[in-house]
XYZ file of C-alpha atoms in Angstrom:
299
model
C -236.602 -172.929 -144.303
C -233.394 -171.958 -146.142
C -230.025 -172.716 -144.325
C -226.885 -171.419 -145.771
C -223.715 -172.588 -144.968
C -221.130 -169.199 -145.225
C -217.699 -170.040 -143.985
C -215.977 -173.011 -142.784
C -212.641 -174.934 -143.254
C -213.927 -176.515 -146.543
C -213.825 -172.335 -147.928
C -211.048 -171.583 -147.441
C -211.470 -170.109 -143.446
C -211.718 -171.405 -139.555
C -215.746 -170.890 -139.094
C -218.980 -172.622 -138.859
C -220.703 -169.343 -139.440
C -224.306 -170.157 -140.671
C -227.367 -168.602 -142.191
C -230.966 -169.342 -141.539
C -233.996 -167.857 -143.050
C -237.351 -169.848 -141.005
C -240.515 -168.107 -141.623
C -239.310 -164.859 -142.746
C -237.081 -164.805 -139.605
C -233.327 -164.069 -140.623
C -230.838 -166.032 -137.937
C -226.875 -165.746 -138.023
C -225.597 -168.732 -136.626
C -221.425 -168.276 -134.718
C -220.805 -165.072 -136.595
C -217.087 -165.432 -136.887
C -214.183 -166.267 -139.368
C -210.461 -166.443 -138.325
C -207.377 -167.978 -139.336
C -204.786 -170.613 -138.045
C -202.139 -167.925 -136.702
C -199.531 -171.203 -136.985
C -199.763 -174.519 -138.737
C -196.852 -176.722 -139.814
C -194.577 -173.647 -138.156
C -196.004 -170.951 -140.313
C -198.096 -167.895 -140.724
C -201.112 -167.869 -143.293
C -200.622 -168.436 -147.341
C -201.603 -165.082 -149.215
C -204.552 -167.084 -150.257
C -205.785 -167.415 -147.083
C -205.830 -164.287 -145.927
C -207.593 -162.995 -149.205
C -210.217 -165.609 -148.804
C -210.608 -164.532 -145.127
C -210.857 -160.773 -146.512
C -213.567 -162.625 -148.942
C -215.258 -164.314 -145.935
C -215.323 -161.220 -143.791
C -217.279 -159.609 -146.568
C -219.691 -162.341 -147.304
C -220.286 -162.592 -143.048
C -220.965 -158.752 -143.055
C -223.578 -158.761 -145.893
C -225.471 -161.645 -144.432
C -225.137 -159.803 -141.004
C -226.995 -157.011 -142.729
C -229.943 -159.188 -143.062
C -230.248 -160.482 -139.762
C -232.756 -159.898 -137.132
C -231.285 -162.720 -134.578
C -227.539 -163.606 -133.874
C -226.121 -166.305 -131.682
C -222.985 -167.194 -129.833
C -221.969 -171.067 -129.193
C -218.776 -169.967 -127.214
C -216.496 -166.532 -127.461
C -213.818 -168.560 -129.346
C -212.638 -166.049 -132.377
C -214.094 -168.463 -135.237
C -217.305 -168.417 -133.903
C -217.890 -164.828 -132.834
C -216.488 -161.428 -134.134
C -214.645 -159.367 -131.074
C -214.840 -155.520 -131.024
C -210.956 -155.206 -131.438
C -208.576 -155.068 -134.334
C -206.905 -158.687 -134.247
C -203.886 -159.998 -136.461
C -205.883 -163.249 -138.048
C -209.701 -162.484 -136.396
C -212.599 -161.143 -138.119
C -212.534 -157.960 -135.964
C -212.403 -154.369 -135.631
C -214.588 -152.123 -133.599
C -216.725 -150.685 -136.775
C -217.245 -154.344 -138.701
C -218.003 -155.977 -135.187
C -220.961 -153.242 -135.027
C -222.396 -154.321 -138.036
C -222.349 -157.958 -137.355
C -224.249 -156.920 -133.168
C -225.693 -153.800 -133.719
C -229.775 -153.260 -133.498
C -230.044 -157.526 -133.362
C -231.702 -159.706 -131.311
C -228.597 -161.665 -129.395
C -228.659 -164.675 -127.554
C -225.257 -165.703 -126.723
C -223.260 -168.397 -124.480
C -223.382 -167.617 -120.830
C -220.699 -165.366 -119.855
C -220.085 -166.556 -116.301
C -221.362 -169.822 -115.717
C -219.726 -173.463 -117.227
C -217.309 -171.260 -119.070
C -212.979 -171.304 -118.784
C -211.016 -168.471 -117.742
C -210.207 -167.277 -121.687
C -213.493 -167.373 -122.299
C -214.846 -165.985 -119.623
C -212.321 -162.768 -119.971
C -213.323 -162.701 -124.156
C -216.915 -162.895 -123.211
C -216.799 -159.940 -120.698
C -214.935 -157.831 -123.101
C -217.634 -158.765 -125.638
C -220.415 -157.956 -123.579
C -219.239 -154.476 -123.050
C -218.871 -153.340 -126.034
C -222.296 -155.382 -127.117
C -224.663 -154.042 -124.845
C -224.914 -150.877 -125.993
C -225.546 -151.690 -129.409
C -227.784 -154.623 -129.634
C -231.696 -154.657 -129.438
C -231.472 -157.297 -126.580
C -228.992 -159.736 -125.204
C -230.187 -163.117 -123.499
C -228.439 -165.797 -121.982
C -229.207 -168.783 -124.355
C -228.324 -171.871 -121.912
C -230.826 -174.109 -121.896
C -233.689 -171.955 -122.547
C -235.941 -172.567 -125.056
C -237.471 -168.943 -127.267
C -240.481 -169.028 -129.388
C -240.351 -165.411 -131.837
C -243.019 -165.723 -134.083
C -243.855 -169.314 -134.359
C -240.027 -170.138 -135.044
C -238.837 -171.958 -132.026
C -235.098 -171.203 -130.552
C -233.679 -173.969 -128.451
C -230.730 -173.948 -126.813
C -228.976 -177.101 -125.240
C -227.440 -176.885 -121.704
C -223.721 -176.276 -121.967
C -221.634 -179.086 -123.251
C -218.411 -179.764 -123.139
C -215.781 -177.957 -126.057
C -214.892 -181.363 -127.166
C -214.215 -184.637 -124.578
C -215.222 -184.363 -121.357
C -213.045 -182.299 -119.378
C -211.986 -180.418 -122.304
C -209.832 -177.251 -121.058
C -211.180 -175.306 -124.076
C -214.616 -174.879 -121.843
C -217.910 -175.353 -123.024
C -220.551 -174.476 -125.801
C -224.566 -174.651 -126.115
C -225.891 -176.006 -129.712
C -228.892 -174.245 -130.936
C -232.036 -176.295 -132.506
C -234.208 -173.850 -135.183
C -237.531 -175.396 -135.807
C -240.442 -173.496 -137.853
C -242.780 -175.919 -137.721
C -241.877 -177.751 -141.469
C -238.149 -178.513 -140.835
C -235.463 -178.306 -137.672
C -232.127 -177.876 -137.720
C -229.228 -178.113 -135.212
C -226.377 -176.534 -135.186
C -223.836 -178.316 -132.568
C -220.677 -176.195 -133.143
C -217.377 -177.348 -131.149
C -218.926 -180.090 -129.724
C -216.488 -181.668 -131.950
C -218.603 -185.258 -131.871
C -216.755 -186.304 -129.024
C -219.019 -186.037 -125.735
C -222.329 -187.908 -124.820
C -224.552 -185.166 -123.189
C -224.046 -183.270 -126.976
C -224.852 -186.929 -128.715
C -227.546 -187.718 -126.504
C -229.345 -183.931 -127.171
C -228.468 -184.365 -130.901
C -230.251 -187.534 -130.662
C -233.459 -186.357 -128.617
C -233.841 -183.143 -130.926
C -233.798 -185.741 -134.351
C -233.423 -182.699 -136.296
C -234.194 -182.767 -140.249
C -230.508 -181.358 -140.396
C -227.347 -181.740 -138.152
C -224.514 -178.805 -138.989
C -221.301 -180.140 -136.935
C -217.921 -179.786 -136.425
C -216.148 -182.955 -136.530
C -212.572 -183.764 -134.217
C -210.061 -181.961 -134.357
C -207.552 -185.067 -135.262
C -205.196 -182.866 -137.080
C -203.560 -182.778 -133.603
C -202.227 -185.735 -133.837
C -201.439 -187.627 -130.512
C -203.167 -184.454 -129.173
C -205.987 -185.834 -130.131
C -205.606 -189.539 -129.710
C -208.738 -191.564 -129.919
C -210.408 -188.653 -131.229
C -210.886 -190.261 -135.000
C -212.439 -193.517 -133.525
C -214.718 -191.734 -130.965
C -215.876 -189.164 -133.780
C -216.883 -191.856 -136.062
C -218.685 -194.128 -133.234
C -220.366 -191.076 -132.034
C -221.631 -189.635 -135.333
C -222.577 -193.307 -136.698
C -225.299 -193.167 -133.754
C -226.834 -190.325 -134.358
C -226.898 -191.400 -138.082
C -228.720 -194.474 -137.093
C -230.816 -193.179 -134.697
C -231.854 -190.122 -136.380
C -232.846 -189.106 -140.294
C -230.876 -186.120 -140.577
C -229.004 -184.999 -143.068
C -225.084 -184.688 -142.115
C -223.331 -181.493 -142.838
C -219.801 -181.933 -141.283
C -217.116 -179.423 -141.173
C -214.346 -177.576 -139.153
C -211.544 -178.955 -136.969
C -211.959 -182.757 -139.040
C -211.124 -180.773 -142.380
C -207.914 -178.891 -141.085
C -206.851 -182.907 -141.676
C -206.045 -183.936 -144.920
C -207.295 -187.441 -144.441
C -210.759 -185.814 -143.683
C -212.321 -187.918 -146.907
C -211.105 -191.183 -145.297
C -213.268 -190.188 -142.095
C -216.233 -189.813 -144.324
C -215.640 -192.964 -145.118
C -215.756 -194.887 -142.220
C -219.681 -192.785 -141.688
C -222.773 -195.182 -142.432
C -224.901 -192.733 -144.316
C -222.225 -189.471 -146.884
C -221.967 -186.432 -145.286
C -221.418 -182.782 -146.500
C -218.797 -180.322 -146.350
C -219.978 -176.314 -146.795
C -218.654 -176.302 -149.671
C -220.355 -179.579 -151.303
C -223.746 -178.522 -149.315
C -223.121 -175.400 -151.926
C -221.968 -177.778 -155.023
C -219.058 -176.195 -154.741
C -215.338 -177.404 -154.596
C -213.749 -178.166 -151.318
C -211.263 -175.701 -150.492
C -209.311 -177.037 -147.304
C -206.413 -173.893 -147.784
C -204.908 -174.841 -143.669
C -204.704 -178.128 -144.595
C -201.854 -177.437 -146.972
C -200.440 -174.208 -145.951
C -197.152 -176.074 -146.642
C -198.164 -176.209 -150.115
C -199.538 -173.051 -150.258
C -196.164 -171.283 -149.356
C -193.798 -173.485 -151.579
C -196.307 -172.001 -154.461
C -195.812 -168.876 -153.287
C -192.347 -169.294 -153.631
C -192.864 -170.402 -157.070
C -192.748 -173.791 -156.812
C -195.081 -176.358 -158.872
C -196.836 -178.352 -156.212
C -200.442 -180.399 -156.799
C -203.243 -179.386 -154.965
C -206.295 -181.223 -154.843
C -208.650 -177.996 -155.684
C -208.011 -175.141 -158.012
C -206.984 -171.967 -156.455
């Protein structure tokens, strides 16, 4: 099994987009890359929206290889809309080429889903159908295609319980030699997605951790995160690859820190350097203005 990580905060973009090849099988994990259309008060660096031109490229040609695609949630970072947005990886012609002739299996549109979500998936769906080899409703349900085994977790909550952002499923991919899970906006912070983390005891856990760059927000997030994740780190093997919402916080290293067992970023999963560009879009536009202002990566 090959799993490659493709965009996420740590390059540069808001995505936990994901690439696995399991017995010749070719699965694109949340096929979606977007940007922060506010943080600290203002719009994207130039930076980031090259490296989100970058990442829309890199998505597509990896979408040209896929046979399967699946949807956690219609949230714009994790799928690719059929309309032209300001900061979304869309447009009617690119979100073809992501969808069309592949096998989806995508997040319930109508059941444990918000009123957003429920619109975005609708409008999806639309323009989906007509393209795609086959749609399913993943929720739950458990695929076998060609002695690589699709499971998908009941819908759990976008976050802590209650969470007003809705609900997403997290996919296992098992071929047999290795399993991976990939628990998307689960964010670490509820126990039906820690207790089917747990059961799974996949070889390797892809998550996004909590979004504490909210600040109050988010309070208690940092502490639940770390209890959360510490369990599954003790009560599984897996290897950690953690990413998203945790990295739009600058402090992101000192929550590593407080894990029992190191985990990844994208980036260092890739040995490459961690590029957390919404982290200091204050930076980035003082720079742009021509000021001299450290970074801690090379741009």
């Amino acid at each position: 099994m090959r799993v490659i990580p493709i965009a996420s905060e740590s390059l540069g973009v808001r995505s936990l987009a994901t690439f696995v090849e399991a017995s010749g099988l070719k699965i694109l994990i949340d096929p979606g890359v977007a940007l922060g259309p506010e943080r600290y008060g203002l719009p994207p660096a130039k930076v980031e929206l090259e490296t989100l031109q970058h990442m829309r490229r890199k998505l597509q040609g990896y979408a040209r290889r896929a046979d399967v695609v699946t949807v956690s949630h219609y949230h714009y970072d994790h799928h690719t809309p059929f309309f032209e947005g300001l900061y979304e990886s869309s447009s009617e012609e690119y979100a073809r080429e992501i969808y069309g002739g592949k096998l989806l299996f995508v997040k319930h549109p109508r059941e444990n889903i918000n009123f957003s979500q429920r619109g975005r998936a609708w409008a999806f769906l639309k323009s989906a159908e007509p393209i795609a080899k086959k749609i399913e409703f993943a929720d739950g349900r458990t695929f076998d295609l060609g002695g690589v085994r699709l499971e998908f977790s009941p819908a759990v909550p976008h976050g802590s319980e209650g969470s007003k952002l809705g609900f997403v499923v997290m996919v296992l991919v098992d071929d047999g030699s290795k399993s991976v899970v990939h628990a998307s906006d689960t964010q670490l912070l509820n126990r039906k997605a820690i207790e089917w983390i747990i059961a799974k005891n996949p070889d390797l856990l892809i998550t996004g951790g909590p979004p504490t760059y909210l600040g109050p927000r988010a309070s208690g997030a940092w502490e639940t995160g770390i209890k959360n994740l510490n369990e599954v780190i003790r009560e599984t093997d897996a290897e950690i690859v953690l990413d998203h919402h945790i990295v739009r916080d600058k402090r992101y290293a000192e929550f590593f820190g407080g894990l029992e067992k190191k985990p990844k970023t994208f980036a260092g999963y890739l040995n490459v350097e961690d590029r957390p560009l919404e982290a200091y879009r204050r930076e980035l536009h003082k720079i742009e203005k021509g000021e001299k202002v450290g970074l801690p990566f090379s741009l």
